[in-house]
Short mmCIF file of C-alpha atoms in Angstrom, two decimals:
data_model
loop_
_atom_site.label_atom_id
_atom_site.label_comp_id
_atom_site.label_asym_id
_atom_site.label_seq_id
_atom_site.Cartn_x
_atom_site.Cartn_y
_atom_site.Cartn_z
CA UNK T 191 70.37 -90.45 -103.79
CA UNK T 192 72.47 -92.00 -101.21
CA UNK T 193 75.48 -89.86 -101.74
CA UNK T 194 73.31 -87.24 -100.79
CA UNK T 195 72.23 -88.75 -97.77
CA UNK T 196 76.11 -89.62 -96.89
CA UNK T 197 76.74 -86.28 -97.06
CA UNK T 198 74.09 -84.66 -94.57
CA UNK T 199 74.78 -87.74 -92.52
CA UNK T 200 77.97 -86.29 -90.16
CA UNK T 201 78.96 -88.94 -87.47
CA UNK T 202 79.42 -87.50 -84.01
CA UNK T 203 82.97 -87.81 -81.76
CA UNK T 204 84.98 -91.18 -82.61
CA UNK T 205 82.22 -92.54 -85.18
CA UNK T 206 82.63 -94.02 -88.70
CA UNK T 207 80.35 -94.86 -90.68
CA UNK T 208 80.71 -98.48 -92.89
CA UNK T 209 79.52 -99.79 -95.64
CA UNK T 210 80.15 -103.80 -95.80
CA UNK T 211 81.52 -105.31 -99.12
CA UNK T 212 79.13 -107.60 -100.55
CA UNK T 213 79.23 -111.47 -100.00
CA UNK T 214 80.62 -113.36 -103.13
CA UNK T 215 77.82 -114.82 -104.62
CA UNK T 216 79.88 -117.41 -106.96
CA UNK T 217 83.09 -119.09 -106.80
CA UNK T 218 86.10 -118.70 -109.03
CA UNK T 219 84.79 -121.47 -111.36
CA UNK T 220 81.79 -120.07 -111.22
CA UNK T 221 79.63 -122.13 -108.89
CA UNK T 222 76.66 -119.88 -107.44
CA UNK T 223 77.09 -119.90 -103.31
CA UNK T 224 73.41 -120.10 -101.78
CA UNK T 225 72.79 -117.32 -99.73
CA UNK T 226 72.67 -118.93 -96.46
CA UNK T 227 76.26 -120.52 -96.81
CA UNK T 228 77.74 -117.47 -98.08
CA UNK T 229 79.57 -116.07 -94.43
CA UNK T 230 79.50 -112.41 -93.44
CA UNK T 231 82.09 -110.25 -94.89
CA UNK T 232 84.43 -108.46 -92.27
CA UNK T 233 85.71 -106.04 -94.70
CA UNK T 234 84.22 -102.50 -95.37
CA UNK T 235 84.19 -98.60 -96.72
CA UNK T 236 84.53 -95.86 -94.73
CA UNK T 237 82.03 -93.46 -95.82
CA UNK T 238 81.71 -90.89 -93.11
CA UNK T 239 84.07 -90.09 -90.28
CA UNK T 240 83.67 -87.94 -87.08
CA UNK T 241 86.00 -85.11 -86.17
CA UNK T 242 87.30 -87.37 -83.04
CA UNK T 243 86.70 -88.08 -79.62
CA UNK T 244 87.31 -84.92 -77.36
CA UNK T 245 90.39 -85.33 -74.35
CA UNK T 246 90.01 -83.72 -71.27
CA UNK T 247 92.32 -80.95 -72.37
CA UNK T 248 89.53 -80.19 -75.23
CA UNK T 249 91.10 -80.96 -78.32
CA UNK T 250 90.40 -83.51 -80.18
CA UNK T 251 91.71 -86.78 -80.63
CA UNK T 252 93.09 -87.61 -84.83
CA UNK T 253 90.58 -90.18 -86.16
CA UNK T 254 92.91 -93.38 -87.50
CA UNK T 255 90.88 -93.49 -90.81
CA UNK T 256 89.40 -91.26 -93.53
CA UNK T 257 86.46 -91.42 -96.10
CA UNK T 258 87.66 -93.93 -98.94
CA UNK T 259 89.56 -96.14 -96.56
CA UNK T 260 89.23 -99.71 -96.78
CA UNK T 261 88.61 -101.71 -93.02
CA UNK T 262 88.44 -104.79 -91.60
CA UNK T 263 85.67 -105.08 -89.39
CA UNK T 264 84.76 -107.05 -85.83
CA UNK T 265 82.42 -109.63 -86.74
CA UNK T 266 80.17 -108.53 -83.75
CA UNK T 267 78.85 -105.14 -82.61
CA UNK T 268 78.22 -101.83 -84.35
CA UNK T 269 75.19 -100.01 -85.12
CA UNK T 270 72.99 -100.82 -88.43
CA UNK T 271 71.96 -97.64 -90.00
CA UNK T 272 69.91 -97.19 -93.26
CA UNK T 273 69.97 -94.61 -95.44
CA UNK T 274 68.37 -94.06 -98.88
CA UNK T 275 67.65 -98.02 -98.94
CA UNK T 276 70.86 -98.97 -98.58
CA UNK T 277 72.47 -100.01 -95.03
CA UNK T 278 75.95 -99.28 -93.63
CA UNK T 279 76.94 -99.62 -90.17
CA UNK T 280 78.19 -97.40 -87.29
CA UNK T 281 81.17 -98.32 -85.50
CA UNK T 282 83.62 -96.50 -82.92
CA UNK T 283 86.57 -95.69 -84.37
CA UNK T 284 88.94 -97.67 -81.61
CA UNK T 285 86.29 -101.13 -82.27
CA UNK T 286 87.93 -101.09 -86.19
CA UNK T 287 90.39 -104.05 -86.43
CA UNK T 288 92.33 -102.95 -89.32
CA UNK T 289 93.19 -100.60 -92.50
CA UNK T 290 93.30 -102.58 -95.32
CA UNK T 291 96.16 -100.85 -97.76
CA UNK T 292 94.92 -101.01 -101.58
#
């Protein structure tokens, strides 16, 4: 299952791995969006994190998010991974734009 795969899959330094929300695939009055004009969502999961980027003194820098935590995301860059089927995205912990409080 892919929450087995999330958990053998350990991000290395400043990492975090992303799943993207879905697109919204109807409107509020319940109009269906075709796929090519729905845009691409900027907002994610944090399903992984790294233990942090090492300093030149050796320790490590804190990571600025956690597992759970809900992001907005740069609308370029990143690295598509796929596990169990189902695709999330690795990103540098610094390239994250934003924590989205629930």
């Amino acid at each position: 299952t892919t929450m087995s795969a999330l958990k053998r899959f350990a991000p290395l330094f400043d990492r975090v791995l992303v799943q993207r929300l879905n697109a919204e695939s109807t409107t509020k009055g319940g109009i269906l969006i075709p796929e090519k004009a729905q845009g691409k969502v900027h907002e994610g999961v944090v399903r992984a994190v790294g233990p942090g980027a090492l300093r030149d003194d050796g320790s490590r820098a804190p990571m600025s998010v956690n597992a759970g935590d809900h992001v907005y995301l740069p609308e370029y860059g990143g690295t598509k991974v796929t596990l169990e089927e189902e695709e999330f995205t690795l990103f540098r912990d610094a390239d994250l734009l934003a924590k989205i409080a629930d």
